[in-house]
Structures are given as C-alpha cells and as structure tokens.
Coordinates of C-alpha atoms and ligand atoms in Angstrom, one line a residue:
M1 CA -30.7 -8.7 -3.9
S2 CA -27.7 -7.9 -7.1
N3 CA -30.5 -5.4 -8.4
T4 CA -31.4 -3.6 -4.7
T5 CA -32.2 0.7 -4.8
R6 CA -32.0 3.3 -2.5
R7 CA -35.5 3.1 -3.0
D8 CA -35.8 -1.1 -2.3
L9 CA -33.4 -0.5 0.8
L10 CA -35.8 2.4 1.8
K11 CA -38.5 0.3 2.3
G12 CA -36.1 -2.5 4.3
G13 CA -35.6 -0.2 7.0
L14 CA -39.1 0.7 7.1
A15 CA -39.6 -3.2 7.8
V16 CA -37.5 -4.0 10.2
T17 CA -38.8 -1.0 12.7
A18 CA -41.9 -3.0 12.0
G19 CA -40.2 -5.7 13.3
L20 CA -38.3 -4.1 16.3
A21 CA -42.0 -3.8 17.4
A22 CA -43.2 -7.1 17.4
G23 CA -39.8 -8.4 17.8
K24 CA -38.9 -10.4 15.6
S25 CA -36.4 -9.2 12.5
S26 CA -36.5 -7.3 9.2
A27 CA -36.9 -11.5 7.9
G28 CA -40.2 -12.2 10.2
I29 CA -38.0 -14.5 12.3
P30 CA -38.6 -13.5 16.4
D31 CA -34.9 -12.1 17.4
P32 CA -34.3 -13.5 20.7
L33 CA -32.2 -10.1 21.5
I34 CA -35.0 -8.5 21.4
T35 CA -38.0 -10.9 22.4
Q36 CA -35.6 -11.8 25.8
V37 CA -34.2 -10.7 28.3
Q38 CA -30.8 -10.8 28.6
D39 CA -27.6 -11.6 30.5
W40 CA -26.2 -7.7 31.0
A41 CA -29.9 -6.5 32.1
T42 CA -29.7 -9.6 35.0
Y43 CA -26.1 -7.8 37.1
T44 CA -25.0 -4.8 38.0
G45 CA -22.1 -3.8 35.4
D46 CA -17.8 -2.9 36.6
G47 CA -18.3 -0.1 39.2
V48 CA -16.3 3.1 39.1
D49 CA -13.5 1.8 41.0
A50 CA -12.7 -1.4 37.8
T51 CA -10.9 0.6 35.9
P52 CA -8.8 3.8 37.0
Y53 CA -6.9 4.0 32.7
G54 CA -9.0 2.5 30.5
M55 CA -8.7 0.0 27.9
P56 CA -10.5 -0.5 25.0
V57 CA -13.2 -3.2 25.6
E58 CA -11.8 -6.7 25.2
Y59 CA -14.4 -7.0 21.7
E60 CA -11.8 -5.0 20.0
S61 CA -8.9 -6.3 21.0
D62 CA -8.0 -6.7 17.5
V63 CA -7.1 -3.3 16.8
I64 CA -4.0 -3.2 18.3
R65 CA -0.2 -2.3 16.4
R66 CA 0.9 -4.8 14.5
N67 CA 4.6 -5.5 13.1
V68 CA 5.7 -7.9 10.3
P69 CA 8.4 -9.4 11.2
W70 CA 10.5 -10.1 8.3
L71 CA 10.4 -6.4 8.0
T72 CA 14.0 -6.0 10.8
A73 CA 16.4 -8.3 12.6
D74 CA 15.5 -7.5 16.0
S75 CA 12.1 -5.6 17.2
I76 CA 15.0 -3.1 19.1
S77 CA 15.9 -1.2 15.5
S78 CA 12.4 -1.2 14.3
I79 CA 8.7 -0.4 13.3
N80 CA 5.1 -1.4 14.2
F81 CA 2.1 -0.3 12.4
T82 CA -0.7 1.4 12.7
P83 CA -4.2 -0.2 12.4
V84 CA -5.1 2.2 10.0
H85 CA -7.7 -0.1 8.7
A86 CA -10.0 -0.4 11.5
L87 CA -9.6 3.5 12.9
D88 CA -12.3 6.4 11.6
G89 CA -13.1 9.8 12.8
T90 CA -8.9 11.7 11.7
I91 CA -7.1 11.5 15.4
T92 CA -4.4 8.4 16.6
P93 CA -5.1 6.8 20.5
Q94 CA -1.6 7.5 21.8
G95 CA -2.4 3.5 22.5
C96 CA -2.2 1.9 19.1
A97 CA 0.1 5.2 17.0
F98 CA 2.8 3.3 15.1
E99 CA 6.1 3.6 17.1
R100 CA 9.0 3.7 15.0
H101 CA 13.0 2.8 17.1
H102 CA 16.7 3.0 16.0
S103 CA 17.0 1.9 19.7
G104 CA 14.6 1.4 22.0
A105 CA 12.3 3.4 23.7
I106 CA 13.8 4.4 26.8
D107 CA 12.7 5.1 30.2
L108 CA 13.4 8.7 31.2
P109 CA 11.8 10.2 33.9
K110 CA 10.8 14.1 33.8
E111 CA 13.1 15.0 37.0
A112 CA 15.8 13.6 35.1
Y113 CA 14.8 15.3 32.0
R114 CA 17.0 18.0 30.5
L115 CA 16.4 20.0 27.2
M116 CA 20.8 21.9 25.6
I117 CA 20.4 24.6 23.3
N118 CA 24.2 25.6 22.6
G119 CA 25.9 26.5 19.9
L120 CA 25.9 30.1 17.9
V121 CA 23.4 31.4 20.5
D122 CA 24.4 34.1 23.0
T123 CA 24.1 31.9 26.7
P124 CA 23.8 28.2 26.4
L125 CA 21.3 27.4 28.5
V126 CA 19.9 24.0 30.2
F127 CA 16.4 23.4 30.9
T128 CA 14.5 20.9 33.5
Y129 CA 10.9 19.7 32.2
D130 CA 9.5 22.2 35.0
E131 CA 11.1 24.9 33.0
I132 CA 9.3 24.1 29.9
E133 CA 6.2 24.3 31.4
R134 CA 6.6 27.8 32.0
F135 CA 6.5 28.5 28.6
P136 CA 3.3 29.9 26.8
R137 CA 1.6 26.8 25.2
E138 CA -0.4 25.9 22.0
N139 CA -2.3 22.8 20.7
H140 CA -1.6 22.0 17.4
I141 CA -2.9 18.8 15.4
Y142 CA -0.3 17.6 12.9
F143 CA 0.3 13.6 11.1
C144 CA 3.2 12.1 11.8
E145 CA 4.5 10.3 8.9
C146 CA 7.8 8.1 8.1
A147 CA 9.6 8.3 5.4
A148 CA 9.7 4.6 5.0
N149 CA 5.8 3.9 5.2
T150 CA 4.7 2.2 1.9
G151 CA 8.7 1.5 1.5
M152 CA 8.1 -2.2 0.8
E153 CA 5.7 -1.2 -2.2
W154 CA 8.2 0.0 -4.5
A155 CA 8.7 -2.6 -7.0
G156 CA 5.3 -4.3 -6.7
A157 CA 2.3 -5.4 -4.3
Q158 CA 4.0 -6.5 -1.4
L159 CA 1.8 -5.6 1.6
N160 CA -2.1 -7.1 2.2
G161 CA -3.2 -4.9 4.4
A162 CA -3.7 -1.4 4.6
Q163 CA -2.0 -0.8 8.2
F164 CA 1.3 -2.9 6.9
T165 CA 1.3 -0.8 4.0
H166 CA 0.1 2.2 5.2
G167 CA 0.1 2.2 9.0
M168 CA 3.5 4.4 9.6
I169 CA 1.3 7.2 10.6
H170 CA -0.1 8.9 13.2
N171 CA -2.2 11.9 14.0
M172 CA -2.1 13.1 17.4
E173 CA -3.4 16.8 20.0
Y174 CA 0.4 17.8 20.6
T175 CA 0.5 20.9 23.4
G176 CA 3.7 22.4 23.7
V177 CA 6.1 25.7 23.3
P178 CA 7.4 26.9 19.6
L179 CA 11.1 26.4 19.5
R180 CA 11.3 29.6 17.9
M181 CA 10.4 30.9 22.2
F182 CA 13.4 28.4 23.2
L183 CA 15.7 29.6 20.1
N184 CA 15.1 33.2 21.2
E185 CA 15.4 32.8 25.0
V186 CA 19.3 31.6 24.3
G187 CA 20.0 34.3 21.7
A188 CA 20.6 32.2 18.7
D189 CA 21.5 33.9 16.0
L190 CA 18.5 33.1 14.3
S191 CA 20.3 34.1 10.0
S192 CA 18.3 31.9 7.6
Q193 CA 21.0 30.3 6.3
N194 CA 21.6 28.5 9.5
W195 CA 20.3 25.4 11.1
I196 CA 19.8 23.6 14.2
Y197 CA 20.8 20.4 14.9
V198 CA 18.2 18.2 17.3
E199 CA 19.6 14.9 19.4
G200 CA 17.8 12.5 21.5
A201 CA 18.5 10.9 24.8
D202 CA 18.4 8.2 23.1
A203 CA 20.6 5.6 22.5
S204 CA 20.9 5.8 18.4
S205 CA 21.1 10.0 19.3
N206 CA 19.0 10.0 16.0
G207 CA 20.8 13.6 15.0
R208 CA 18.1 15.6 12.0
S209 CA 20.2 18.8 11.1
I210 CA 16.6 21.4 10.1
P211 CA 17.6 24.7 8.8
M212 CA 16.7 27.4 10.1
D213 CA 13.8 29.0 8.5
K214 CA 11.2 25.3 9.8
A215 CA 12.9 25.3 13.2
L216 CA 11.0 28.8 13.7
D217 CA 8.4 29.1 11.6
D218 CA 6.1 25.8 12.7
C219 CA 8.1 23.3 15.0
L220 CA 6.7 22.5 18.1
V221 CA 8.7 21.6 20.9
A222 CA 6.2 19.1 22.4
F223 CA 5.0 17.3 26.1
K224 CA 0.8 16.4 25.9
A225 CA -0.6 14.7 23.2
N226 CA -4.4 13.6 22.7
G227 CA -4.0 15.2 25.9
E228 CA -2.5 13.1 28.0
A229 CA 1.7 13.3 28.4
L230 CA 3.2 11.3 25.6
R231 CA 3.9 7.8 25.7
K232 CA 7.2 6.9 26.4
E233 CA 7.3 4.8 23.4
H234 CA 6.6 8.5 21.6
G235 CA 9.3 10.6 23.3
Y236 CA 8.4 11.5 27.0
P237 CA 8.6 13.0 28.3
V238 CA 8.9 15.6 25.2
R239 CA 10.7 15.8 21.3
L240 CA 10.6 17.3 18.3
I241 CA 7.4 18.4 16.2
V242 CA 8.4 19.2 12.1
P243 CA 4.7 19.7 11.3
G244 CA 4.5 18.7 7.8
W245 CA 7.6 16.6 6.9
E246 CA 9.6 13.1 8.0
G247 CA 8.9 11.5 10.7
N248 CA 12.5 10.8 11.8
M249 CA 13.2 14.5 11.8
W250 CA 10.3 14.1 15.3
V251 CA 13.2 14.3 17.8
K252 CA 11.8 12.3 20.6
W253 CA 12.8 12.1 24.2
L254 CA 14.9 15.6 22.7
R255 CA 18.2 16.6 24.4
R256 CA 20.1 18.6 23.0
I257 CA 19.4 21.9 20.4
E258 CA 22.8 23.1 19.1
V259 CA 23.0 26.4 16.5
I260 CA 24.6 25.5 13.5
D261 CA 25.8 27.2 10.1
M262 CA 26.3 24.0 8.1
P263 CA 24.6 20.7 7.8
V264 CA 25.9 17.8 10.1
E265 CA 25.3 15.6 7.6
S266 CA 24.4 12.5 9.9
R267 CA 24.0 9.1 9.0
E268 CA 19.8 10.0 9.7
E269 CA 20.1 12.0 6.6
T270 CA 22.9 10.6 4.3
S271 CA 23.0 7.4 4.0
K272 CA 19.4 6.3 5.0
Y273 CA 15.8 8.5 4.1
T274 CA 17.3 9.6 0.9
D275 CA 16.0 8.8 -2.6
V276 CA 18.0 6.9 -4.4
L277 CA 16.9 8.3 -8.4
E278 CA 16.4 6.8 -11.7
D279 CA 19.7 7.3 -12.5
G280 CA 21.2 5.9 -9.4
V281 CA 22.0 9.6 -8.0
A282 CA 20.6 9.5 -4.8
R283 CA 18.5 12.9 -4.3
K284 CA 19.7 15.0 -1.4
W285 CA 17.6 15.9 1.6
T286 CA 13.9 14.8 0.5
W287 CA 11.8 16.4 3.6
V288 CA 8.7 17.8 2.9
M289 CA 6.0 15.0 2.5
D290 CA 4.1 15.0 -0.6
A291 CA 0.7 14.2 -0.8
K292 CA -0.6 11.2 0.0
S293 CA -4.0 9.3 0.1
I294 CA -5.6 5.7 1.2
I295 CA -8.5 3.8 1.7
T296 CA -9.1 2.2 4.9
S297 CA -12.1 1.1 3.6
P298 CA -12.8 -1.5 2.4
S299 CA -9.5 -2.5 2.4
P300 CA -7.7 -6.1 2.9
Q301 CA -8.0 -6.0 6.9
S302 CA -11.5 -5.1 5.9
P303 CA -13.3 -6.6 3.6
I304 CA -17.2 -5.9 2.7
L305 CA -18.8 -8.2 5.4
H306 CA -22.3 -7.6 4.7
G307 CA -23.7 -8.6 1.2
H308 CA -24.8 -6.0 -1.4
G309 CA -26.3 -2.4 -1.2
P310 CA -25.1 0.3 0.8
L311 CA -21.4 0.7 1.7
V312 CA -19.2 3.6 3.1
I313 CA -15.5 3.6 1.4
S314 CA -13.5 5.5 3.8
G315 CA -10.4 7.2 3.9
L316 CA -7.3 9.5 5.1
A317 CA -5.8 12.3 3.3
W318 CA -2.9 13.6 4.1
S319 CA 0.2 16.9 2.9
G320 CA 3.0 18.1 3.9
H321 CA 2.3 21.2 2.0
G322 CA -1.0 22.0 4.0
K323 CA -4.7 21.1 3.3
I324 CA -6.2 18.5 1.9
V325 CA -8.3 20.5 -1.1
R326 CA -10.1 17.6 -2.2
V327 CA -9.8 13.7 -2.7
D328 CA -10.8 11.5 -5.9
I329 CA -11.5 7.7 -5.8
S330 CA -12.5 5.3 -8.5
Q331 CA -14.0 2.0 -8.2
D332 CA -12.1 0.7 -11.5
G333 CA -8.4 0.8 -11.4
G334 CA -8.5 5.1 -12.2
M335 CA -10.6 5.2 -15.1
N336 CA -13.0 7.1 -13.9
W337 CA -13.7 9.2 -10.7
K338 CA -15.6 10.9 -8.3
I339 CA -15.6 13.6 -5.5
A340 CA -15.4 11.8 -2.2
R341 CA -16.8 13.9 0.8
L342 CA -14.5 14.9 2.9
G343 CA -14.9 14.8 6.9
K344 CA -14.3 17.3 9.4
Q345 CA -12.0 19.4 8.2
Q346 CA -9.3 20.5 11.0
G347 CA -8.2 23.8 11.8
D348 CA -4.4 22.6 11.8
S349 CA -2.9 22.1 7.9
K350 CA -0.9 19.3 7.7
A351 CA -3.3 16.9 9.4
L352 CA -5.1 14.4 8.3
T353 CA -8.3 14.7 6.6
R354 CA -10.9 11.5 6.4
F355 CA -12.8 11.2 3.4
Y356 CA -16.5 9.2 3.1
L357 CA -17.8 8.1 -0.4
D358 CA -21.1 5.9 -0.3
I359 CA -22.3 3.6 -3.0
E360 CA -24.6 1.4 -3.4
W361 CA -22.3 -2.0 -4.2
N362 CA -24.2 -4.5 -6.6
G363 CA -21.5 -7.0 -5.8
D364 CA -19.6 -6.2 -8.0
Q365 CA -15.6 -6.4 -8.9
M366 CA -13.8 -3.1 -8.5
L367 CA -10.3 -1.5 -8.3
L368 CA -10.8 0.4 -6.1
Q369 CA -8.7 3.7 -5.6
S370 CA -8.3 7.3 -3.9
R371 CA -5.9 10.6 -4.9
A372 CA -5.4 13.4 -3.0
I373 CA -5.4 17.5 -4.0
D374 CA -3.6 19.5 -2.1
E375 CA -3.6 23.7 -1.4
T376 CA -0.8 24.1 -3.7
G377 CA -2.4 22.1 -6.5
Y378 CA -0.5 19.2 -6.1
V379 CA -2.0 15.6 -7.4
Q380 CA -1.4 12.6 -5.9
P381 CA 0.9 10.0 -8.8
T382 CA 0.1 7.2 -10.0
K383 CA 2.8 3.9 -9.7
E384 CA 4.8 4.9 -12.8
Q385 CA 3.9 8.3 -12.9
L386 CA 6.7 7.7 -9.6
R387 CA 8.8 5.2 -11.2
Q388 CA 9.6 7.2 -14.6
I389 CA 11.3 9.2 -11.9
R390 CA 12.7 7.2 -8.9
G391 CA 12.7 3.4 -10.6
E392 CA 12.2 1.3 -8.3
N393 CA 15.0 1.3 -5.9
S394 CA 13.5 3.7 -3.7
V395 CA 12.2 2.5 0.2
Y396 CA 11.3 6.1 0.8
H397 CA 9.1 8.6 0.7
N398 CA 6.3 6.4 -1.5
N399 CA 3.1 8.0 -2.0
C400 CA 1.3 6.5 -4.7
I401 CA -2.5 5.7 -5.0
Q402 CA -2.9 2.7 -4.6
T403 CA -5.4 -0.2 -5.2
W404 CA -7.0 -2.5 -3.7
H405 CA -8.9 -5.0 -6.5
I406 CA -12.2 -5.9 -4.3
S407 CA -13.3 -9.1 -5.8
E408 CA -17.6 -10.1 -5.7
N409 CA -18.1 -11.9 -2.3
G410 CA -16.0 -8.0 -1.1
S411 CA -13.0 -9.8 0.3
V412 CA -9.6 -7.5 -0.8
E413 CA -6.4 -7.4 -2.2
N414 CA -3.7 -5.3 -2.8
V415 CA -2.4 -5.2 -6.3
E416 CA -0.7 -3.5 -9.1
V417 CA -2.8 -1.5 -12.6
S418 CA -0.7 -0.4 -15.3
Ligands
LIG501 N1 13.6 10.3 17.5 C1 14.9 9.3 18.7 N2 15.1 10.1 20.2 N3 15.1 7.9 18.1 C2 14.0 7.6 17.0 O1 15.1 5.5 17.4 N4 12.9 7.5 15.4 C3 11.8 8.6 14.6 C4 12.0 9.9 15.3 N5 11.9 10.6 16.4 C5 13.5 7.9 16.3 C6 12.9 9.8 16.7 C7 12.2 7.8 13.5 S1 12.3 7.7 11.7 C8 10.1 8.4 13.1 S2 9.1 7.7 12.1 C9 9.6 8.9 14.2 O2 9.9 9.3 15.1 C10 8.2 8.6 15.5 O3 7.9 8.2 15.7 P1 6.6 7.1 17.4 O4 7.7 6.5 17.0 O5 5.8 8.2 17.8 O6 5.5 7.0 16.2
LIG502 CO1 10.3 7.2 10.1

C-alpha cells in the first residue's frame, strides 16, 4: 500500500464501481449495505412539522463550540471556540461561531432596543430598532477574530487542536446599515481627527474608541447574520461590524455612539488588547488583524483516519488588510513550499478564504504549515520572527505560522519548529 499511486487508486476506484454492481466491496466481500434492504427504507421518515427550526443531525453532535475551563475563572467573562477543525467552506454557522463575553450574553428584545448618538453632532438622536431597519441596507461577508486568538501559543505549543489555537474566529454574511449613514443623520463632525466611542448595553459596556476615518469607511450597524437575526450571543438585536479590525471593537448590543475629539483610552484599549513588546514597553494600539492562516484538517482533532493515498489538506486564511492572494503549504516544517488552491474567492475582502492542497500521502511524517500572503504583499511571519519583535510576554495579535506534526499513523500534534 505504501507506494500506491494515483493511477493505482483510480484502478481501485473502478473496482469499487464494478463491486457495487455485484453487491460487493472493492475487496470482493459482499457489502450488506448494498445487498440488503436497509431499515430506513422500511418506514417513513419525519414529517415536515418535526423540526420547525432545524438542528444539525445527531451524528454531527460533536461539532460544537468548546471552551478551555482553566483559561478563565468563570463562564460569564469567558470565551468558547469555533470548531474550525470540522467545518469547511468559509461561512460559520451562527450556532457554532465562537462567543466572547465580558459580562455574559444579555437578553435585549427589539422593542426595548435603543441606539443613541451624541457628542460632536448637530442633533443628538435616539433610534429604535424599527427606525434602523428603515435605512438602506447592505450585505457583506467579514471575518471577526478576537485579538486573543492563538494567544496561548506565544511561549510554546500549548493547546492541542485548531479549535483551541485558532477558533476565536468566525465569518458571516452580515446585513446592516453603513455606520456613516447614522453619522450623517445626526450631523456629526466628520473631521479626520475625530473619534467615535462605541458602547454596548451589557454590564461590561465594552467601550472602544474608533478613529473617524474607519467609522466612515466600512463599519456596519448589523442586525442579521447569515440571513437570520443575530443570535443573542452575537449581540441581538444590533451589533457593530468593524471589518478587518480586532474582534473587541465589534461592540455587541450596540447602545451608544459618542462623537469625540480624542480617544477615551478605556480599559479595553489600554490595559487590555494592547501588546507588550520585547523591551517591555506596550505598543499603543493594534487594530488591524494581520494576515494569518491555519490548516484545519488534518489537525489534532481531525487526524488522518483513512490511511495512505489521496489526502485533502484544507485550511483558512484571512487578512484585515484585504484579500488573500496566495497561501503556501509546507510538508517539511517550512523548508519547501507548494502553492495551495484557493476555494471560491468571496466578493468581500476581509473575509475568510478557504484553501486546499490535494496530495498523495504515503504515510511519511509531516510537519505541516501554511503561510498566507495578502494583497499588500505582507507574508505571514514565523513564530521566531514575531518573537524577535514581541518577545514571549504578549497575549494578543499572534498571527504566526502554525505547525502540525503528522505521525505515520495519521495522528496529529501541535508542535513548534525552530
Ligand atoms: N461587545 C460587548 N458589548 N460586550 C462584550 O463582551 N466582547 C468583544 C466584542 N464585542 C464584547 C463585545 C470581544 S473581545 C470580541 S472578540 C467580540 O465581541 C466577539 O464577538 P462574538 O461573541 O459574536 O464572537
Ligand atoms: Co475578543
């Protein structure tokens, strides 16, 4: 088996087809799934009223958000992770998109929702949910990555699974109103040196200052994700979308926008979400999420179970600066690289890109890596390159190349190469 070629495999494929006709598997053994009437063909299935709102089939019940209990003191100010190792394509279903709350997910009915805009404006206004829905709306696909994604990996390979190392990310199609429309509506002072301060309705408020130019560029006041209302945990009924910028700025349960002439320097933009550098000095702000990628399969929670032969290596790449133009894959820890095939490119930049490399795996060990390159020409750095600038005491904004060790039996482990 170890020197199976694609030609041998195709021959095997033909044998499978011939076997099917005779009710036999490729090994020539009668296959009861083909030769016998199956149980499910003997009764009628569920009626259309059985699941008014569908859930994933029970056989996929392990494709769920998971948390790492020791990471946080409780589950209220905490994080769970998208099961990226088990998903494909680029859109994250809301039901398994990671959640990050500083004071829990609140219950906020549309009728009780209000958005206030004040500060350096001609007319401070308060909008109801219905009023927000009467502005012209747009659809855009964007990734949202928490600045802490991969944050446990600075000092060494830590968490054994793409879900845990890279699962603080989701990618949805949002429906919403460009923020600039609301700023125009209140007659805001749109000068470039101004800022907006955005707050949520939850107890943490998660207040953040955003430069006016970004507010006017592509920020969205969103009320739908993947076609349906935002889920409670993602900010129902209204959240802010700040494309390409760290997830913390994507304020959920958006309650107030104040136009100001200088940043507030709130907790979330000073003691949190800033980066300590090699020399111990903290860099003031890092808003844009630099280009990054991860091989989602094979990965520790998605080992190679089918033995030798064709293997689809698959992963995700993204950049807060725009489109992904190329992804390289190495099977030997970064010595040699092959160009991956990009899945269908989304119309939006600042969205996830799926990549694939279709190889013939003969059971050799691999040190699998992926490296993303975005439209600015920026190349995803190695861990070593990042550490030279950032040291090992950082938490946030770790976009280094990840290495998975694939053993001869197909199991996968999180490792570091130097
Ligand atoms: N907005 C409010 N109001 N409260 C919060 O706790 N968490 C922030 C941001 N917006 C937060 C918030 C953080 S740190 C991130 S990464 C994203 O929301 C996560 O969005 P999600 O829970 O929809 O994945
Ligand atoms: Co976050």
